[in-house]
PDB file of C-alpha atoms and ligand atoms in Angstrom:
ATOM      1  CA  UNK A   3     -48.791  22.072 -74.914  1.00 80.00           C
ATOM      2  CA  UNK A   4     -47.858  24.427 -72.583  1.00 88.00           C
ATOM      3  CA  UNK A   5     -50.652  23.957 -69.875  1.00 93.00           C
ATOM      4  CA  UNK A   6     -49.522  20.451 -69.461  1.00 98.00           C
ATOM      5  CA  UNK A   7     -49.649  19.409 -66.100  1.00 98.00           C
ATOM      6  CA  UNK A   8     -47.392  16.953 -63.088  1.00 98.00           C
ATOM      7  CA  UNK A   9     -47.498  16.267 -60.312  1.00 99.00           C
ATOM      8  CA  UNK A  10     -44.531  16.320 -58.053  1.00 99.00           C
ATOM      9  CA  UNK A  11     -44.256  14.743 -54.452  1.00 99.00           C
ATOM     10  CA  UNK A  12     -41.684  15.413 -51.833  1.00 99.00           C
ATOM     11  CA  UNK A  13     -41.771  12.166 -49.777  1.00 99.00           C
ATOM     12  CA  UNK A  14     -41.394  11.504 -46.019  1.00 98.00           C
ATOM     13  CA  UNK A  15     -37.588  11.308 -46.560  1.00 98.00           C
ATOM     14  CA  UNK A  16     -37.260  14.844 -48.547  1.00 98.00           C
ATOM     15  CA  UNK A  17     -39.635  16.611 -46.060  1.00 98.00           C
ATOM     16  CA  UNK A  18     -37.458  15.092 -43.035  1.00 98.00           C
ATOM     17  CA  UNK A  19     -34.099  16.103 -44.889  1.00 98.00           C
ATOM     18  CA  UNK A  20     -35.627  19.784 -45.329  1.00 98.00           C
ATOM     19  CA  UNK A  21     -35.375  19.133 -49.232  1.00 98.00           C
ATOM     20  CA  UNK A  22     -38.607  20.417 -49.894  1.00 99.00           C
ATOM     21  CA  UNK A  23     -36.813  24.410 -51.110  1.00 98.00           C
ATOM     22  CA  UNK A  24     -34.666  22.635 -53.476  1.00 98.00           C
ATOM     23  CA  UNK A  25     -37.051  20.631 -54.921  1.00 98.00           C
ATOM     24  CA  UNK A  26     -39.002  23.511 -55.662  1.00 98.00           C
ATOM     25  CA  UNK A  27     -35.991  25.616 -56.116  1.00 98.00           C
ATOM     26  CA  UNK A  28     -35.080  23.394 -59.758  1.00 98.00           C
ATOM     27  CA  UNK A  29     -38.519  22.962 -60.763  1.00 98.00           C
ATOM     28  CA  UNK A  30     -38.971  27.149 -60.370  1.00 98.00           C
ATOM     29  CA  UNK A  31     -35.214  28.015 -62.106  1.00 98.00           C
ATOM     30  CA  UNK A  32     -35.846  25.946 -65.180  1.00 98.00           C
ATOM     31  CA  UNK A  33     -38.883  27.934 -65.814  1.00 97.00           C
ATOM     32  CA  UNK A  34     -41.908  25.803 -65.004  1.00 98.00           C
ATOM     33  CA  UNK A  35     -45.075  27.107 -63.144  1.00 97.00           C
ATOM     34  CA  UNK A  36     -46.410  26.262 -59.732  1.00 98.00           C
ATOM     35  CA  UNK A  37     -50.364  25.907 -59.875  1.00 98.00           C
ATOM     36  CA  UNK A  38     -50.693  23.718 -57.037  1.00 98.00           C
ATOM     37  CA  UNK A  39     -48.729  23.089 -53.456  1.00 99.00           C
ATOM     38  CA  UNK A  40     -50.208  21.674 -50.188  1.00 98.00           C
ATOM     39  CA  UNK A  41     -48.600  19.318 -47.352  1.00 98.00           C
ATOM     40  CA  UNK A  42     -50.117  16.622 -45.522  1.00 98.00           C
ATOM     41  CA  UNK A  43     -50.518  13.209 -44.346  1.00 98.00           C
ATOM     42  CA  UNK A  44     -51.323  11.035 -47.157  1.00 98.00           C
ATOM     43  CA  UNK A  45     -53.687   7.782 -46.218  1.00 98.00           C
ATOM     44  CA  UNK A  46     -53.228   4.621 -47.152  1.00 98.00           C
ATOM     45  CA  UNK A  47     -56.276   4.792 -49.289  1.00 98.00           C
ATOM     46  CA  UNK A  48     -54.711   7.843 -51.543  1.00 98.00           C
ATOM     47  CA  UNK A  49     -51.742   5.687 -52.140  1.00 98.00           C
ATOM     48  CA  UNK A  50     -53.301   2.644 -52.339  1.00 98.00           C
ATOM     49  CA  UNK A  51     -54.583   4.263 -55.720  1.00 98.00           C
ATOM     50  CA  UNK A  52     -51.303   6.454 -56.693  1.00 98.00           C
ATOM     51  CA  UNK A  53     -49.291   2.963 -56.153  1.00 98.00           C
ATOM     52  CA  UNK A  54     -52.405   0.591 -57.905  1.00 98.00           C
ATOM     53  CA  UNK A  55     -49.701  -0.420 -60.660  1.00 98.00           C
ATOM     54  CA  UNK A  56     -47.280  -1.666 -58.177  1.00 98.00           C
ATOM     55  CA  UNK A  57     -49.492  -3.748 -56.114  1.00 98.00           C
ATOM     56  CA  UNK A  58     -48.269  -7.552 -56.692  1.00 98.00           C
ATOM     57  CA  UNK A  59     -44.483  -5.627 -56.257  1.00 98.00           C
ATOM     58  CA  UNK A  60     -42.419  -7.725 -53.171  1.00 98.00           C
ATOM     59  CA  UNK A  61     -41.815  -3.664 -52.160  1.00 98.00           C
ATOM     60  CA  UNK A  62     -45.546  -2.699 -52.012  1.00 98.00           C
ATOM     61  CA  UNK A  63     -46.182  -2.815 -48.485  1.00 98.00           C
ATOM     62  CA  UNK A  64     -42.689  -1.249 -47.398  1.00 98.00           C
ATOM     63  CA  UNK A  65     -43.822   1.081 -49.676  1.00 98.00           C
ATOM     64  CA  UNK A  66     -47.472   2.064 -48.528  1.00 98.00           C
ATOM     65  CA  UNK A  67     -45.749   2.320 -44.909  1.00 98.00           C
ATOM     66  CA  UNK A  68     -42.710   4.452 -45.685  1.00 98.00           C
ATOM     67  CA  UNK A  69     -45.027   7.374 -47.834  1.00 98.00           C
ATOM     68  CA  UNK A  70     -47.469   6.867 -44.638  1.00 98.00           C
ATOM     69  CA  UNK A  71     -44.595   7.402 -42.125  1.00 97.00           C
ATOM     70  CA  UNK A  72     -44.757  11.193 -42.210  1.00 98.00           C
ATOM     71  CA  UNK A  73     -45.852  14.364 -44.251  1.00 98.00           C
ATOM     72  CA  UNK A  74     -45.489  15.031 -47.736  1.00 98.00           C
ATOM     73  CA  UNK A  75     -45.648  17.887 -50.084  1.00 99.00           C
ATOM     74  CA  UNK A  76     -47.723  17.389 -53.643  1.00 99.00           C
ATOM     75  CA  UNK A  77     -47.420  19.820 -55.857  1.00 98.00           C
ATOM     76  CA  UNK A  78     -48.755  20.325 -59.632  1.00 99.00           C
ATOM     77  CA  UNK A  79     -46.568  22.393 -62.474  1.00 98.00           C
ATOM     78  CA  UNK A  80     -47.612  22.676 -65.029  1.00 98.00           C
ATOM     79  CA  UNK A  81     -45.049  23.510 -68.387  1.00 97.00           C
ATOM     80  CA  UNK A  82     -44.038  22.965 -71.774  1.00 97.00           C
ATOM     81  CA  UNK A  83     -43.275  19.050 -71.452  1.00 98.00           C
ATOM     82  CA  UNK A  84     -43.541  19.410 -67.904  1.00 98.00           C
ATOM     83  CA  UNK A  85     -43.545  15.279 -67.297  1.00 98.00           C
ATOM     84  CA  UNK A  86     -40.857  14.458 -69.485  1.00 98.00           C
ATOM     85  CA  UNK A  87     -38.759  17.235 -68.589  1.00 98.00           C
ATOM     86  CA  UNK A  88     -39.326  16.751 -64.299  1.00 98.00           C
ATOM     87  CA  UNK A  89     -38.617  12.994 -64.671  1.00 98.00           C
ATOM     88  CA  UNK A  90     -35.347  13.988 -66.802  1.00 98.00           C
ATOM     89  CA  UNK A  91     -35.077  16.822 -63.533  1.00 98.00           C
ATOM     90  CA  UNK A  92     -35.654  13.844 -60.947  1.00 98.00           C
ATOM     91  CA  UNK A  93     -33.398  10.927 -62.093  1.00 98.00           C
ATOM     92  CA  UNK A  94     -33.880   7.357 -62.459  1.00 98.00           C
ATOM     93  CA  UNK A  95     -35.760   5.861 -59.771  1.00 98.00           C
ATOM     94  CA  UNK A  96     -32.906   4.208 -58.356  1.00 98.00           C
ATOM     95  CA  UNK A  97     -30.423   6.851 -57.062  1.00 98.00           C
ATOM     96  CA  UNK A  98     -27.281   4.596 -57.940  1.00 98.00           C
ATOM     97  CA  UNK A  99     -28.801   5.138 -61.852  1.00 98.00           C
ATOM     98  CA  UNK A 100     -29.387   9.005 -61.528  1.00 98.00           C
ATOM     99  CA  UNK A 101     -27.426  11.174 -63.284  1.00 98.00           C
ATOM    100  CA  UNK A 102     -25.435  14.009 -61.280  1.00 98.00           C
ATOM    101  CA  UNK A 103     -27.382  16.942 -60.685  1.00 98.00           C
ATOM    102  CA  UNK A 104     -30.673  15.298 -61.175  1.00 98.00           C
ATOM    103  CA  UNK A 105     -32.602  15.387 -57.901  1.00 98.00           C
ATOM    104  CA  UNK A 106     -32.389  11.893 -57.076  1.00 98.00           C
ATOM    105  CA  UNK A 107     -28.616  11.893 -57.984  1.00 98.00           C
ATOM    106  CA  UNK A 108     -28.061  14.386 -55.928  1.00 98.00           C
ATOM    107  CA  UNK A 109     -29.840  13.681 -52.359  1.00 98.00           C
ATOM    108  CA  UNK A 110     -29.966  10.046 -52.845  1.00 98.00           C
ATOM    109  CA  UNK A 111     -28.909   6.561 -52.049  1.00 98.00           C
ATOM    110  CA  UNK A 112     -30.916   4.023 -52.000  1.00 98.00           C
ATOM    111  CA  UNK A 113     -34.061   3.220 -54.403  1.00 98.00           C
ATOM    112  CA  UNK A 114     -36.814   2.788 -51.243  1.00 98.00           C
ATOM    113  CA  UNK A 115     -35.457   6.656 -49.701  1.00 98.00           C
ATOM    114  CA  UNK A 116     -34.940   8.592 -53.389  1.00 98.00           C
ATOM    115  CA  UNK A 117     -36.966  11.807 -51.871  1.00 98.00           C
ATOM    116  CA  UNK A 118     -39.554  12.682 -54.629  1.00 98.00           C
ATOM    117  CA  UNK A 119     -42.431  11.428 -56.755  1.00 99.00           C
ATOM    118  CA  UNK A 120     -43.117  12.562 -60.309  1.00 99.00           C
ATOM    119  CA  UNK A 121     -45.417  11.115 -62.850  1.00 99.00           C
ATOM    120  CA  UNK A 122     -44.600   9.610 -65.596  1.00 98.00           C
ATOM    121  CA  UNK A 123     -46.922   9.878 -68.458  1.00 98.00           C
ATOM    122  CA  UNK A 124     -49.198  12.871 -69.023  1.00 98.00           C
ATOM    123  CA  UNK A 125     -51.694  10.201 -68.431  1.00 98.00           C
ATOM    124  CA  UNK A 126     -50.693   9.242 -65.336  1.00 98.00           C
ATOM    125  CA  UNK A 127     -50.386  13.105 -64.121  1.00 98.00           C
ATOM    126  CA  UNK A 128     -54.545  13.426 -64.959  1.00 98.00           C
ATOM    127  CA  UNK A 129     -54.679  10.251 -62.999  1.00 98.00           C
ATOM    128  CA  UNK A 130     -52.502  11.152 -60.333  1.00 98.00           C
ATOM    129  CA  UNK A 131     -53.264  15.398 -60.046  1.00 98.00           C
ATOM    130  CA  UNK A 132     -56.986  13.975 -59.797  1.00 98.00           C
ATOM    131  CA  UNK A 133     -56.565  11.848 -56.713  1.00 98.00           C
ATOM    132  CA  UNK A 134     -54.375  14.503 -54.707  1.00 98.00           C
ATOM    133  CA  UNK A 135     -55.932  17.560 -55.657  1.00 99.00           C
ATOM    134  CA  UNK A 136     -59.664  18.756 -56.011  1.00 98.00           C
ATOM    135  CA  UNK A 137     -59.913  21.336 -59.112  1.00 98.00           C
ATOM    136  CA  UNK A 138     -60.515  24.565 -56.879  1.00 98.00           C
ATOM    137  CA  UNK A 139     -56.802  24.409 -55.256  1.00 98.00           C
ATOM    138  CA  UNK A 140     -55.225  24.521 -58.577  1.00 98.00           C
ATOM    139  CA  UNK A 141     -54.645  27.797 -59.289  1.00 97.00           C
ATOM    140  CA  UNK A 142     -54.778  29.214 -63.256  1.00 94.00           C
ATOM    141  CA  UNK A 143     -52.123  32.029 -63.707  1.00 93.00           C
ATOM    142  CA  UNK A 144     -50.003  33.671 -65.798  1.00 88.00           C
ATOM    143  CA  UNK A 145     -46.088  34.540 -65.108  1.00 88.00           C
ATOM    144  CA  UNK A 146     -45.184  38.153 -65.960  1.00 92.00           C
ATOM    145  CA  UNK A 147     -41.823  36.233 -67.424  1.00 93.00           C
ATOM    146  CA  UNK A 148     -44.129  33.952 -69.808  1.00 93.00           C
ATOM    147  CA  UNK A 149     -42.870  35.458 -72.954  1.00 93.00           C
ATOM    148  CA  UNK A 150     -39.067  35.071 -71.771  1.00 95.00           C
ATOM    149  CA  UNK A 151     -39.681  31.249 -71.234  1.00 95.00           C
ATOM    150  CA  UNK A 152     -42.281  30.752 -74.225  1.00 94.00           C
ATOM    151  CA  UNK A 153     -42.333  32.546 -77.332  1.00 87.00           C
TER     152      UNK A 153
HETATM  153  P1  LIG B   4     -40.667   6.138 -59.960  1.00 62.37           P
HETATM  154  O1  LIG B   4     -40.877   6.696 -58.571  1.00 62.37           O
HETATM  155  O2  LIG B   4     -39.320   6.508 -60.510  1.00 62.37           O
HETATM  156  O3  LIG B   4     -41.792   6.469 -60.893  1.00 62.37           O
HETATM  157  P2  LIG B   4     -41.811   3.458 -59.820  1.00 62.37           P
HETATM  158  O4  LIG B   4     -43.096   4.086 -60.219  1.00 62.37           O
HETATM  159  O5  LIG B   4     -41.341   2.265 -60.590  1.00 62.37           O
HETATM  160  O6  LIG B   4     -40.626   4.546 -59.832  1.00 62.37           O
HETATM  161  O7  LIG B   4     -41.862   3.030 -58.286  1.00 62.37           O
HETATM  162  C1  LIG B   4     -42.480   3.892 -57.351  1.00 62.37           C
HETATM  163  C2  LIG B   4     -41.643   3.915 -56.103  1.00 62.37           C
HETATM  164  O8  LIG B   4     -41.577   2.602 -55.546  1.00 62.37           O
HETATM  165  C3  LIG B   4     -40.176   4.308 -56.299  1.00 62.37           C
HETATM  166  O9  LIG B   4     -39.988   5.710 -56.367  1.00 62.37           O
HETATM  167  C4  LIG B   4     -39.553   3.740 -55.082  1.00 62.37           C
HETATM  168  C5  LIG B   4     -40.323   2.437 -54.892  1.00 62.37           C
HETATM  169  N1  LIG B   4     -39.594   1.339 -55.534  1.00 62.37           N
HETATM  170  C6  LIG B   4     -39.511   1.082 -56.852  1.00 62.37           C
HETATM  171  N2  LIG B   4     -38.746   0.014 -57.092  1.00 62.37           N
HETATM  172  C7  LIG B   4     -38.316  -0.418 -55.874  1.00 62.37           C
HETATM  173  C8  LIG B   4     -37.496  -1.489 -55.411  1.00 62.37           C
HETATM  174  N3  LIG B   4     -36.942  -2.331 -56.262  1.00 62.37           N
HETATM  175  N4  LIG B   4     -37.283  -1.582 -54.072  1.00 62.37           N
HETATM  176  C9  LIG B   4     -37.846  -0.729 -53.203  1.00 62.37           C
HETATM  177  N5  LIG B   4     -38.635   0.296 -53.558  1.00 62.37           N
HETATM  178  C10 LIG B   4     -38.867   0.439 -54.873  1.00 62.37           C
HETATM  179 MG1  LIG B   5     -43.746   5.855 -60.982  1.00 62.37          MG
END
């Protein structure tokens, strides 16, 4: 449906770069709808539970102390097939496997510095948008262009 909801993290790497405008800049152009946006210093218990899946992975520390190593920007938009379609919008996770003008493809080089986060299941985005996020700083509103972008 249309009130389908991501969430989208500009890691340490994209904050330091100053990639966090055109992150939001391609996520805003193709039409989806920010509801959510804060920055901040995530602890290792917050990504101890975004990363649970990954645990036993020979990159799991490296990992935990890379998205600790400075801020980071979660968002949540929300969008017709908002998952599918930002994943498609980010690029494989390893940058040498992203398409051109993907985000990853893009600002990226190597898999352990590829600048953003997106989930990848609606699932996962409940999962995910639940552990960054309380309910009250998601914010429920309507574009004046909604009936451009929907029909
Ligand atoms: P994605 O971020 O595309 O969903 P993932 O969930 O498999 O990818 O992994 C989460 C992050 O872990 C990924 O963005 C970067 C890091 N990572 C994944 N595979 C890696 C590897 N082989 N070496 C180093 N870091 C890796
Ligand atoms: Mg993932």
């Amino acid at each position: 449906g249309i009130k389908e909801r991501t969430l989208v993290a500009v890691k340490p790497d994209g904050v330091q770069r100053r990639l966090i405008g055109d992150v939001i800049k391609r996520l805003e152009q193709r039409g989806f709808r920010l509801v959510g946006l804060k920055m901040l210093q995530a602890s290792d218990k917050l990504l101890a539970q975004h990363y649970v899946s990954l645990q036993k992975k020979p990159f799991y520390a490296s990992l935990l102390y890379y998205m600790t190593s400075g801020p980071v920007v979660a968002m949540v938009w929300e969008g017709h097939n908002v998952v599918r379609s930002t994943r498609m919008l980010v690029g494989s996770t390893d940058p040498a496997e992203a398409a051109l003008g993907t985000i990853r493809g893009d600002f990226s080089v190597h898999v352990s510095r590829n600048v953003v986060h997106a989930s990848d299941s609606v699932e996962g985005a409940e999962r995910e948008i639940s552990l960054w996020f309380q309910r009250s700083e998601l914010i429920d509103w309507e574009g004046c262009d909604h009936k451009n972008i929907y029909h």
